[in-house]
Coordinates of C-alpha atoms and ligand atoms in Angstrom, one line a residue:
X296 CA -4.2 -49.6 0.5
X297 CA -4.0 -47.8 3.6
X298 CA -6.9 -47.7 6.3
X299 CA -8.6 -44.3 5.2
X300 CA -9.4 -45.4 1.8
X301 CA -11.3 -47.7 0.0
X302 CA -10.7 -49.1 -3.5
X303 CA -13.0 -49.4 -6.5
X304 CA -11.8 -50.5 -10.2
X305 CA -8.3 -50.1 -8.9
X306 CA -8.9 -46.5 -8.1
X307 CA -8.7 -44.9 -4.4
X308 CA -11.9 -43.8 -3.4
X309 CA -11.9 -41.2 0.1
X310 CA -14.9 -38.6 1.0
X311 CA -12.7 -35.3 0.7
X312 CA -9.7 -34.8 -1.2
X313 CA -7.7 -31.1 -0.8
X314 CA -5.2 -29.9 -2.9
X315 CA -2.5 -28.3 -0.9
X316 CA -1.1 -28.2 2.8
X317 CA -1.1 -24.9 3.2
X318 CA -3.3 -22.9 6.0
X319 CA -6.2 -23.0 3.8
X320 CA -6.0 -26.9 3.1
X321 CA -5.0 -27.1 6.8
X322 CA -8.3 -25.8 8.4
X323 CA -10.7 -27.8 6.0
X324 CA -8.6 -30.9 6.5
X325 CA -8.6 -30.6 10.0
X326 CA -12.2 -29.5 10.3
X327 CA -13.6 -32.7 8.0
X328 CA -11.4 -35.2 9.8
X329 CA -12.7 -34.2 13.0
X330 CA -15.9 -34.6 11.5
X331 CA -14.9 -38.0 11.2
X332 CA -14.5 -38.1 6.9
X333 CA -12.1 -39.9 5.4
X334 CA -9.8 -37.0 4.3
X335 CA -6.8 -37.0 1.7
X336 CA -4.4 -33.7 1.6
X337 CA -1.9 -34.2 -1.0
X338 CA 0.7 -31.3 -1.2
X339 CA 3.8 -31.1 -4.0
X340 CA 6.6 -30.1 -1.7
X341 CA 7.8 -31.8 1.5
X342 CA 7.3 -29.7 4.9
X343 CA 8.9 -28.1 6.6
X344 CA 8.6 -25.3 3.4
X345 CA 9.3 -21.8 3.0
X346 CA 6.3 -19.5 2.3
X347 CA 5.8 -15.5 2.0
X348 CA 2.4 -14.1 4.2
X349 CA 4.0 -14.4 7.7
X350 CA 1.7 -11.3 9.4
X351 CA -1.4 -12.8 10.9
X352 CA -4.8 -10.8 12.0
X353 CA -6.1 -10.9 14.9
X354 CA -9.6 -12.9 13.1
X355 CA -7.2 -15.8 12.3
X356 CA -7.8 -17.1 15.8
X357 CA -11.4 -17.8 15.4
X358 CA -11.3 -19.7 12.7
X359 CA -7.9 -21.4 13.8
X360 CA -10.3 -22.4 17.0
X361 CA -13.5 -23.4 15.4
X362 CA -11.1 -26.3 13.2
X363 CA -9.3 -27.4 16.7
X364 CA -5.8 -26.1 15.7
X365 CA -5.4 -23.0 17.9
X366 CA -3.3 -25.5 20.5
X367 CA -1.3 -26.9 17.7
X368 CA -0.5 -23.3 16.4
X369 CA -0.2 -21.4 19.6
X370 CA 2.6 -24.3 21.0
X371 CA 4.7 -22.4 18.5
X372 CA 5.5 -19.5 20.9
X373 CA 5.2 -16.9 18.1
X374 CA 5.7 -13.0 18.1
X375 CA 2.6 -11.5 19.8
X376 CA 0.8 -9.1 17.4
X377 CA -1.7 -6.1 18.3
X378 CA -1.6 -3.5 15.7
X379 CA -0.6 -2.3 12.5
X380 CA 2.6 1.0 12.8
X381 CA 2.8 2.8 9.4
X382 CA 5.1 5.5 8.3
X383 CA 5.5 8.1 5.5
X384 CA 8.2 10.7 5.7
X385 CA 8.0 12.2 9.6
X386 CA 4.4 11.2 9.7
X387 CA 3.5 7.8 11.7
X388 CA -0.1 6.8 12.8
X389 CA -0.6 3.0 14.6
X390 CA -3.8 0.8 14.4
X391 CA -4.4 -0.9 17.7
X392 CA -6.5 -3.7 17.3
X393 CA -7.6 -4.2 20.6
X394 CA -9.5 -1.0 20.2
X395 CA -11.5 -2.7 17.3
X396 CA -15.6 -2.3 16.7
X397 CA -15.7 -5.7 15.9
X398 CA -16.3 -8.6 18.7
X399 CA -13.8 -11.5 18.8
X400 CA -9.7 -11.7 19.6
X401 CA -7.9 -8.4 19.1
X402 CA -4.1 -9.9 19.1
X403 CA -2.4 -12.7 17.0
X404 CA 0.9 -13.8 16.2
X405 CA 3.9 -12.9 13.7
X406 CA 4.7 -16.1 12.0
X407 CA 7.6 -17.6 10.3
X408 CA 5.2 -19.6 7.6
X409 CA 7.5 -22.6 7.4
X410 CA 7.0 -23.7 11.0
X411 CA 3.3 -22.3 10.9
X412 CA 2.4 -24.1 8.0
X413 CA 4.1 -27.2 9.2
X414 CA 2.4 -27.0 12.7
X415 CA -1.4 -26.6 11.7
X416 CA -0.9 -30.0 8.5
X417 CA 0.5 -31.8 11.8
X418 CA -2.5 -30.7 13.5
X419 CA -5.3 -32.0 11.3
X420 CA -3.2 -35.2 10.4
X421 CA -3.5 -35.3 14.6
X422 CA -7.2 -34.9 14.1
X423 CA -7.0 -37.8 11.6
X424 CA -6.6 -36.6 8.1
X425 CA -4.0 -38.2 5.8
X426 CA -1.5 -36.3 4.3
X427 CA 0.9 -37.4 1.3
X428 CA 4.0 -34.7 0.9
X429 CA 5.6 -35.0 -2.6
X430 CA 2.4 -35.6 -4.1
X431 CA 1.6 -33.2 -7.4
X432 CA -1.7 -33.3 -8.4
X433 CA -1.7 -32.7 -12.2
X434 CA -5.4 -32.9 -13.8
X435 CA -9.0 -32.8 -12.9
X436 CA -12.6 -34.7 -14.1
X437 CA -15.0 -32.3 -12.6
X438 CA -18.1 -34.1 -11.6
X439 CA -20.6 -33.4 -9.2
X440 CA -20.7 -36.7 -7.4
X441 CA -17.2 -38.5 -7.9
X442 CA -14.7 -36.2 -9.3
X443 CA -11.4 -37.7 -10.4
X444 CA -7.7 -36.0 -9.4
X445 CA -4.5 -37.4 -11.4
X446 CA -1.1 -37.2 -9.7
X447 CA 2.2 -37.9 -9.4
X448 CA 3.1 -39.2 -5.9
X449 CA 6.7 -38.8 -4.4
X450 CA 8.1 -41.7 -6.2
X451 CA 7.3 -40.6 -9.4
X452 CA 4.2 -42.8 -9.9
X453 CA 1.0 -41.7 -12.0
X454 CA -2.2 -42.5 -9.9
X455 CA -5.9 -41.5 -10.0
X456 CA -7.6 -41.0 -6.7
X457 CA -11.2 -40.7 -6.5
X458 CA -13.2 -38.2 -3.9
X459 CA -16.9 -37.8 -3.0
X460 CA -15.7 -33.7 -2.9
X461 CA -12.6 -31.7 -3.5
X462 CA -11.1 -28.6 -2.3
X463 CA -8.5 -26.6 -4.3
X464 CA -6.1 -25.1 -1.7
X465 CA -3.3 -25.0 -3.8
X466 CA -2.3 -21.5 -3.1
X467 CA -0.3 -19.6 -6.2
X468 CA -0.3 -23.1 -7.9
X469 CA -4.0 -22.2 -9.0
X470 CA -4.1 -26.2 -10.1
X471 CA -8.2 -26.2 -10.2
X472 CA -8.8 -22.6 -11.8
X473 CA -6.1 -23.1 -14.9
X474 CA -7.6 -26.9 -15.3
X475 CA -10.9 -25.9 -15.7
X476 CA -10.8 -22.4 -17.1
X477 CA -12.2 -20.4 -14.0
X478 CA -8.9 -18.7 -13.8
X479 CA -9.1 -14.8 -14.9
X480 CA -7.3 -11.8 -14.5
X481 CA -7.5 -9.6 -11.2
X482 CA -8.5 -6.1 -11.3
X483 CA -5.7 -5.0 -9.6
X484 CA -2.7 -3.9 -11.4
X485 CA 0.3 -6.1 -11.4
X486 CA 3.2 -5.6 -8.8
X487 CA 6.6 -7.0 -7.0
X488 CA 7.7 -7.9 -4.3
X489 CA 11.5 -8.6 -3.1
X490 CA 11.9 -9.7 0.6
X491 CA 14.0 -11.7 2.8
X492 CA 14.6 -12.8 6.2
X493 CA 17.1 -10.9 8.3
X494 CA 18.5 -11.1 12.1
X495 CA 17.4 -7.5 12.7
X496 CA 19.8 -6.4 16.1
X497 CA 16.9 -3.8 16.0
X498 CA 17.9 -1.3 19.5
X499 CA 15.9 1.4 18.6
X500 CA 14.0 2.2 21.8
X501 CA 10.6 3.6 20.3
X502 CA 10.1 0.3 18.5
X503 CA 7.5 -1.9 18.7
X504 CA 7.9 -5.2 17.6
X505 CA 4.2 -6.1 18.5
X506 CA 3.7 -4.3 15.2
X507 CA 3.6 -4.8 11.7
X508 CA 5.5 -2.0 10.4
X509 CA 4.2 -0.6 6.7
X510 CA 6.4 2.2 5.6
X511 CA 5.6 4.6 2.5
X512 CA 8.5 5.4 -0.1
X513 CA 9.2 8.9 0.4
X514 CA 8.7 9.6 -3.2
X515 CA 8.1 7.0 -5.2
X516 CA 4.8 6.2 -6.3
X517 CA 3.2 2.7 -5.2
X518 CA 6.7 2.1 -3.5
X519 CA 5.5 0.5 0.3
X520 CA 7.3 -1.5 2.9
X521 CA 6.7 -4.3 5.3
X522 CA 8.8 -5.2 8.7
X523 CA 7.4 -7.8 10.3
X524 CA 9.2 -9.4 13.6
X525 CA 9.9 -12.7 15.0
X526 CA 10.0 -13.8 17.8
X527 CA 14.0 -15.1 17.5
X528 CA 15.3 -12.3 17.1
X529 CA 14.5 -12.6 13.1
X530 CA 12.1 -10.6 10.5
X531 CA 10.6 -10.7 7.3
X532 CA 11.1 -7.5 5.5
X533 CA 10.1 -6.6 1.7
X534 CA 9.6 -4.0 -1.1
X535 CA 6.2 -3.5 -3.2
X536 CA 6.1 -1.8 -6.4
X537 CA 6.3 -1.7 -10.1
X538 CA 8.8 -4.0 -11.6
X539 CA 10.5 -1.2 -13.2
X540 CA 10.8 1.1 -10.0
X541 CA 12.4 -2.1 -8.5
X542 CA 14.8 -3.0 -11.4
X543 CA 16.3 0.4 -11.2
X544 CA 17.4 0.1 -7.8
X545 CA 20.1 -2.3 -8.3
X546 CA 21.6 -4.9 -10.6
X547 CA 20.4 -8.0 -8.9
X548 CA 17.3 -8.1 -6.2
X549 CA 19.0 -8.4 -3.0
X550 CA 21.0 -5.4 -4.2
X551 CA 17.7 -3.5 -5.0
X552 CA 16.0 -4.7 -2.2
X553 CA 18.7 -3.1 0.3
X554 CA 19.1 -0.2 -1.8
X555 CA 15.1 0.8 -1.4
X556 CA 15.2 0.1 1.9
X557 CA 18.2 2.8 2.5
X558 CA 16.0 5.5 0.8
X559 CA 13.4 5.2 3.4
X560 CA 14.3 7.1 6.6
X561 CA 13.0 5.2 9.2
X562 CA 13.7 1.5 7.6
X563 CA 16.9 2.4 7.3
X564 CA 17.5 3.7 11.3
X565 CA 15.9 0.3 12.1
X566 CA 17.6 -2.0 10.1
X567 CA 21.2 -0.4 10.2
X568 CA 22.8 -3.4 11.8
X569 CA 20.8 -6.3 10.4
X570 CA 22.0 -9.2 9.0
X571 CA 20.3 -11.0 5.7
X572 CA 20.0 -14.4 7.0
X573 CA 17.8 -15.8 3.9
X574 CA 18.1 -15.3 0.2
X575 CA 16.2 -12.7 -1.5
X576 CA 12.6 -13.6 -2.8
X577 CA 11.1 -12.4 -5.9
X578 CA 7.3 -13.0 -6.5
X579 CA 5.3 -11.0 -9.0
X580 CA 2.3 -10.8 -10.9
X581 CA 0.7 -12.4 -7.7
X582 CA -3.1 -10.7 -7.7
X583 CA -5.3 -13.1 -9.7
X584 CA -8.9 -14.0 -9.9
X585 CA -11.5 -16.5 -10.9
X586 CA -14.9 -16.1 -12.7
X587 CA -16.3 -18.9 -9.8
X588 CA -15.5 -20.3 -6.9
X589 CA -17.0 -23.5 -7.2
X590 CA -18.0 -26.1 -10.0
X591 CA -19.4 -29.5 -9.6
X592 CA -17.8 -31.5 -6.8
X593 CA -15.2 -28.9 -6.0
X594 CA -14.6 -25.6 -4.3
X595 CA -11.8 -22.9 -4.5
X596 CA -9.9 -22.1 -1.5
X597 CA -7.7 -19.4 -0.7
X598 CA -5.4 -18.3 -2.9
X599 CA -6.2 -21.1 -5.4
X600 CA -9.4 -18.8 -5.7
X601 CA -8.5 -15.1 -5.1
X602 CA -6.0 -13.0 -4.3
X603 CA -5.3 -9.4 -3.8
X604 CA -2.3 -7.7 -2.5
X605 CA -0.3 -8.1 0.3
X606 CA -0.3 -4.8 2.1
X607 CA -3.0 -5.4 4.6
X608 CA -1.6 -8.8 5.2
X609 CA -5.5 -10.3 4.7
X610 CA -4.4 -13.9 2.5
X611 CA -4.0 -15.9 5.6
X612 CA -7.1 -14.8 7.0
X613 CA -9.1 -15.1 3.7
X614 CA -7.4 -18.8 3.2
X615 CA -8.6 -20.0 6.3
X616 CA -12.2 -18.2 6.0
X617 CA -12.5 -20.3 2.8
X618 CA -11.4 -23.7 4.7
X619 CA -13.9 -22.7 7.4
X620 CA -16.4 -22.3 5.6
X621 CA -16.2 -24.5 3.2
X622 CA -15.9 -27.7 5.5
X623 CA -19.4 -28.0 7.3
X624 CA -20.5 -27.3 3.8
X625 CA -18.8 -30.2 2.2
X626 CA -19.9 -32.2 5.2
X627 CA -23.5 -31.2 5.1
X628 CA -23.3 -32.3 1.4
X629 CA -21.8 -35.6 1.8
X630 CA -24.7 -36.5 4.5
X631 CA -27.2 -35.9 1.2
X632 CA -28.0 -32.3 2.3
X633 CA -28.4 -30.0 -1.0
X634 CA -26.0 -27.2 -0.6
X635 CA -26.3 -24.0 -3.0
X636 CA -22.7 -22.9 -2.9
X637 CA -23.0 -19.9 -4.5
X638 CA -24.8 -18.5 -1.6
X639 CA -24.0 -20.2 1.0
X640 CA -20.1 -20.2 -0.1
X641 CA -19.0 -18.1 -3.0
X642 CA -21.9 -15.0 -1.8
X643 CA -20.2 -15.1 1.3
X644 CA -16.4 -15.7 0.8
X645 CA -16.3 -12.8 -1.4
X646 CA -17.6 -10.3 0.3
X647 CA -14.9 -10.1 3.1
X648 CA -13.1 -10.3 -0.3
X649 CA -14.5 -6.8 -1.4
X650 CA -14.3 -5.3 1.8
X651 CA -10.2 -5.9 1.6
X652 CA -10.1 -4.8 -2.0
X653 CA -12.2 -1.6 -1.4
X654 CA -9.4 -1.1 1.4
X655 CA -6.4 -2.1 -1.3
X656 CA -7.5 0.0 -4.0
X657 CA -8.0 2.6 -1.1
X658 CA -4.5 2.3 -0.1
X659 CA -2.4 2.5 -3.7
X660 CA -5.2 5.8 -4.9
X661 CA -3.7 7.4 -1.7
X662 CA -7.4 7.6 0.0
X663 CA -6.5 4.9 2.8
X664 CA -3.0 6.8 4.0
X665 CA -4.5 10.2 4.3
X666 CA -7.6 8.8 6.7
X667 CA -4.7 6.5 8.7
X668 CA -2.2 9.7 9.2
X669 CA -5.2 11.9 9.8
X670 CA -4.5 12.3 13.7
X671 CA -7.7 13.8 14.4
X672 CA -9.8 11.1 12.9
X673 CA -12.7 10.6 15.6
X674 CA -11.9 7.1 17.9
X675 CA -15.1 5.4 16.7
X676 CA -14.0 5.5 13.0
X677 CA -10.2 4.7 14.1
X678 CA -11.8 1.2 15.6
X679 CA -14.1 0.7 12.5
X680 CA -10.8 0.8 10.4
X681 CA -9.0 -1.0 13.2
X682 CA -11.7 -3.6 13.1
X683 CA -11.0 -4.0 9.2
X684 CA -7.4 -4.1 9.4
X685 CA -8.1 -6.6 12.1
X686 CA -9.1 -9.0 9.9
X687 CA -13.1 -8.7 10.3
X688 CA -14.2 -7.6 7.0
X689 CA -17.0 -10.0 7.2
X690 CA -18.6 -8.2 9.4
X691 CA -21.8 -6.3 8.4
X692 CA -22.6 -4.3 11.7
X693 CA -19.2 -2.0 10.7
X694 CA -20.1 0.5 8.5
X695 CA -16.8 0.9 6.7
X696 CA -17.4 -3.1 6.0
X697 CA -21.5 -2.8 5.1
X698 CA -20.5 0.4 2.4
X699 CA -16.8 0.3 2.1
X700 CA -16.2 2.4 -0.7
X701 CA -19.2 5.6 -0.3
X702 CA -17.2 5.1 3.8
X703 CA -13.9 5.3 2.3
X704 CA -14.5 8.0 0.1
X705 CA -16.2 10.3 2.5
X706 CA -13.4 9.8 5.1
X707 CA -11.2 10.5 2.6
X708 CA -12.3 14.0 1.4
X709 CA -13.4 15.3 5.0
X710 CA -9.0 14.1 6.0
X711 CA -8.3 16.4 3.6
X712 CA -7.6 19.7 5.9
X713 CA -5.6 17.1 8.3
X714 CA -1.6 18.9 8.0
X715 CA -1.3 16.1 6.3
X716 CA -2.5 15.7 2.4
X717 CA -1.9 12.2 0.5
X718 CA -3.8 14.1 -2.8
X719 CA -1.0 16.0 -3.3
X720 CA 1.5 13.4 -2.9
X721 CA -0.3 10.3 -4.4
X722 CA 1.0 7.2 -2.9
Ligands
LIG1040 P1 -0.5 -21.6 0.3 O1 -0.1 -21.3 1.6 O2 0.3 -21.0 -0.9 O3 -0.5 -23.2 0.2 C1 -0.7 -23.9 -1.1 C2 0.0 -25.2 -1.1 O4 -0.4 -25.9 -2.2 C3 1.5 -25.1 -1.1 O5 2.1 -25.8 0.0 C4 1.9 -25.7 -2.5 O6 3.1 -26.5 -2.5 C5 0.7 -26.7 -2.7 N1 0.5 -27.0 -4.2 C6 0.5 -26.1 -5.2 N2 0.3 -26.7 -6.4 C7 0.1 -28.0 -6.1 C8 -0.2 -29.2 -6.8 N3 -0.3 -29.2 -8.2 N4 -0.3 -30.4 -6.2 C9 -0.2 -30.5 -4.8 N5 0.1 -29.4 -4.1 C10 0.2 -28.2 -4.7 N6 -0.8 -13.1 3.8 C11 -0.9 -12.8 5.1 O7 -1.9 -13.2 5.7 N7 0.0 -12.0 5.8 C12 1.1 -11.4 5.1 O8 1.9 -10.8 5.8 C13 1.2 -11.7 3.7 N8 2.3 -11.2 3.0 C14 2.4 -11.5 1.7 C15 3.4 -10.9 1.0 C16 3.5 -11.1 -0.4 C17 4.6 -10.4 -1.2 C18 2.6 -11.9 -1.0 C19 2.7 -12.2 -2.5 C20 1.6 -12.5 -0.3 C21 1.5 -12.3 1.1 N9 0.4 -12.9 1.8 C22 0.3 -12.6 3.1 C23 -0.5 -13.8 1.2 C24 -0.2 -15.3 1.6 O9 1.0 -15.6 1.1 C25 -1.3 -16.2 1.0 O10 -2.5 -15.6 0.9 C26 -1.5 -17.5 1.8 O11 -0.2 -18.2 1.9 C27 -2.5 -18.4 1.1 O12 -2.7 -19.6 1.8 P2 -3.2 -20.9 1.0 O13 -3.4 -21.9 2.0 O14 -4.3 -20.5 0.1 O15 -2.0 -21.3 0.0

């Protein structure tokens, strides 16, 4: 038995147990064992691991502060970030988020998730949270005061381990939501995504590698890019779309993944002398849902709860919102406060949650790109979006964040005499 844990009727006992070493487990782990909890993180794979979501906003930093792991994070010398660059055709518009309504940090970092992921678990283990890698948690006996996790540790043994809480951050795993049936579909329709990393030898002189780069298909509907750059000379680039739209490109994904990045213009100027340096990725059928975020003694975190799209790069920032807010929660609880987590969690999580999916649902009905390319949108509204794409879609004093979707939708129609017209080339 080691020091952090106590042992009753041969079962493990600790205050917190999270499900998942990911940036959402991360920030809660780090966040309760600073609190001084006895905290148990158990994740499946052993890290260093690759993961996809490697584009940061700038409200990251806030929450990577408030759980002390901004140091731990920042030591990684990662690619400086202030703004979002998009591109259709021989349009381009860029969101600065400096120039953001929203207080709080305006930059953050390009990330290659691996060594991210890895630095902010090493962080909260620093803060004195225990971590077991190899460890697959595999059922769940919801109760409100002791509720029970089964797993498998890394050499192969069944155990039970027994928490005063837990916190599902198990990312696409989902492990809490299928176990107890919260799980549901998302009202998002379902897409792809092929990507890998490259060395990209970019020399184009007007580019901006403090950017995110989101590029339109010329013609294909739903069809959108991402270039994101490291700082090592490196990138993560991908493909959205329908499955189908993607299988025609080519006969195996790394040839349709190359192939859709020649048909757009500028993607294929950038990347003319790069080099793939990692295998192609497939993920699809990624947005998903729950009916609840929370049930007795546990919470949803993350992806393990929601997730929409990638394209405005918000899953990081919603992951560790959830581990944010969560924590003190958990903490309060386990002091014998009485916490009402639907409004003091689930209320709240979700909606920064809506606010992004207003802006998804935006993007793919075409509404979103003709307000971005419409160069004569007043500076105001540019940092209200700015402020959004920024990350801060919790916050109520933005109008497009307070009434997203009347916002949206009256921006929309009065972009419409802009020379440039999304409504008659739906996106
Ligand atoms: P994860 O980071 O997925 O961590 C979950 C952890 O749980 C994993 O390490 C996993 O091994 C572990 N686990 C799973 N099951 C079990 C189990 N049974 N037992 C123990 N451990 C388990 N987000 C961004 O912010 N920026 C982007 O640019 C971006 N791009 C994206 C592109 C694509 C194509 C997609 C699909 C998503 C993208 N995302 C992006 C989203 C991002 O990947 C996720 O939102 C983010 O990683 C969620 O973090 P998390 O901590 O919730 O889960």
């Amino acid at each position: 038995m080691d020091s952090s844990a106590a042992m009753v009727s041969g079962i493990e006992q600790v205050d917190v147990a999270i499900i998942g070493a990911g940036p959402a487990g991360a920030a809660a782990a780090a966040w309760l064992a600073r609190a001084g909890l006895r905290v148990r993180v158990l994740e499946q794979s052993q890290f260093p691991r690759f993961s996809i979501g490697e584009s940061l906003l700038p409200q990251c930093m806030q929450y990577l502060h408030d759980c002390g792991l901004l140091a731990a994070a920042e030591a990684g010398g990662f690619q400086y970030k202030d703004g979002a660059a998009f591109c259709w055709r021989d349009e381009s518009a860029a969101i600065l988020f400096t120039e953001k309504f929203s207080p709080g940090p305006g930059t953050t970092w390009q990330v290659p998730r691996a060594d991210f992921d890895q630095r902010l678990i090493e962080g909260a283990q620093a803060l004195g949270a225990e971590v077991l890698f190899g460890c697959k948690v595999t059922d769940f006996a919801p109760d409100a005061r002791k509720p029970r996790l089964c797993l498998i540790t890394a050499e192969g043994q069944k155990q039970q381990l027994e928490a005063r809480f837990v916190l599902d951050a198990s990312g696409y795993g989902r492990v809490l939501a299928r176990l107890t049936g919260l799980a549901c579909d998302s009202v998002l329709e379902s897409r792809c995504a092929l990507f890998m990393h490259v060395e990209d030898r970019i020399d184009t002189a007007d580019y901006d590698r403090n950017k995110i780069l989101i590029g339109i298909h010329p013609q294909l509907t739903g069809v959108w890019y991402w270039l994101i750059p490291f700082s090592d000379g490196r990138a993560s680039v991908g493909v959205v779309g329908d499955r189908a739209t993607l299988e025609q490109a080519g006969l195996d994904d790394a040839e349709r993944l190359w192939a859709m990045l020649r048909q757009e213009p500028r993607y294929a100027e950038l990347l003319k002398n790069a080099v793939q340096v990692r295998d192609t990725g497939r993920l699809e059928g990624y947005s998903a849902a729950v009916t609840r975020l929370h049930g007795p003694g546990f919470a949803l975190l993350g992806n393990a709860g929601e997730f929409l799209d990638p394209v405005f790069s918000s899953g990081v920032t919603i992951a560790l919102h959830s581990g944010w807010l969560a924590a003190p929660l958990v903490q309060r609880q386990l002091v014998g406060e009485t916490v009402d987590w639907q409004s003091e969690f689930e209320q709240p999580l979700r909606a920064g949650v809506d606010t992004f999916r207003e802006f998804v649902q935006a993007w793919y009905d075409g509404r979103l790109p003709r307000i971005i390319f419409n160069q004569r949108q007043p500076a105001r509204i540019r940092s209200m979006i700015s402020a959004v794409l920024a990350g801060y879609a919790w916050d109520n004093q933005n109008p497009l964040v307070a009434a997203s979707r009347r916002r949206l939708n009256a921006l929309a129609q009065s972009s419409t005499d802009s020379r440039f017209d999304l409504a008659r080339h739906p996106c």
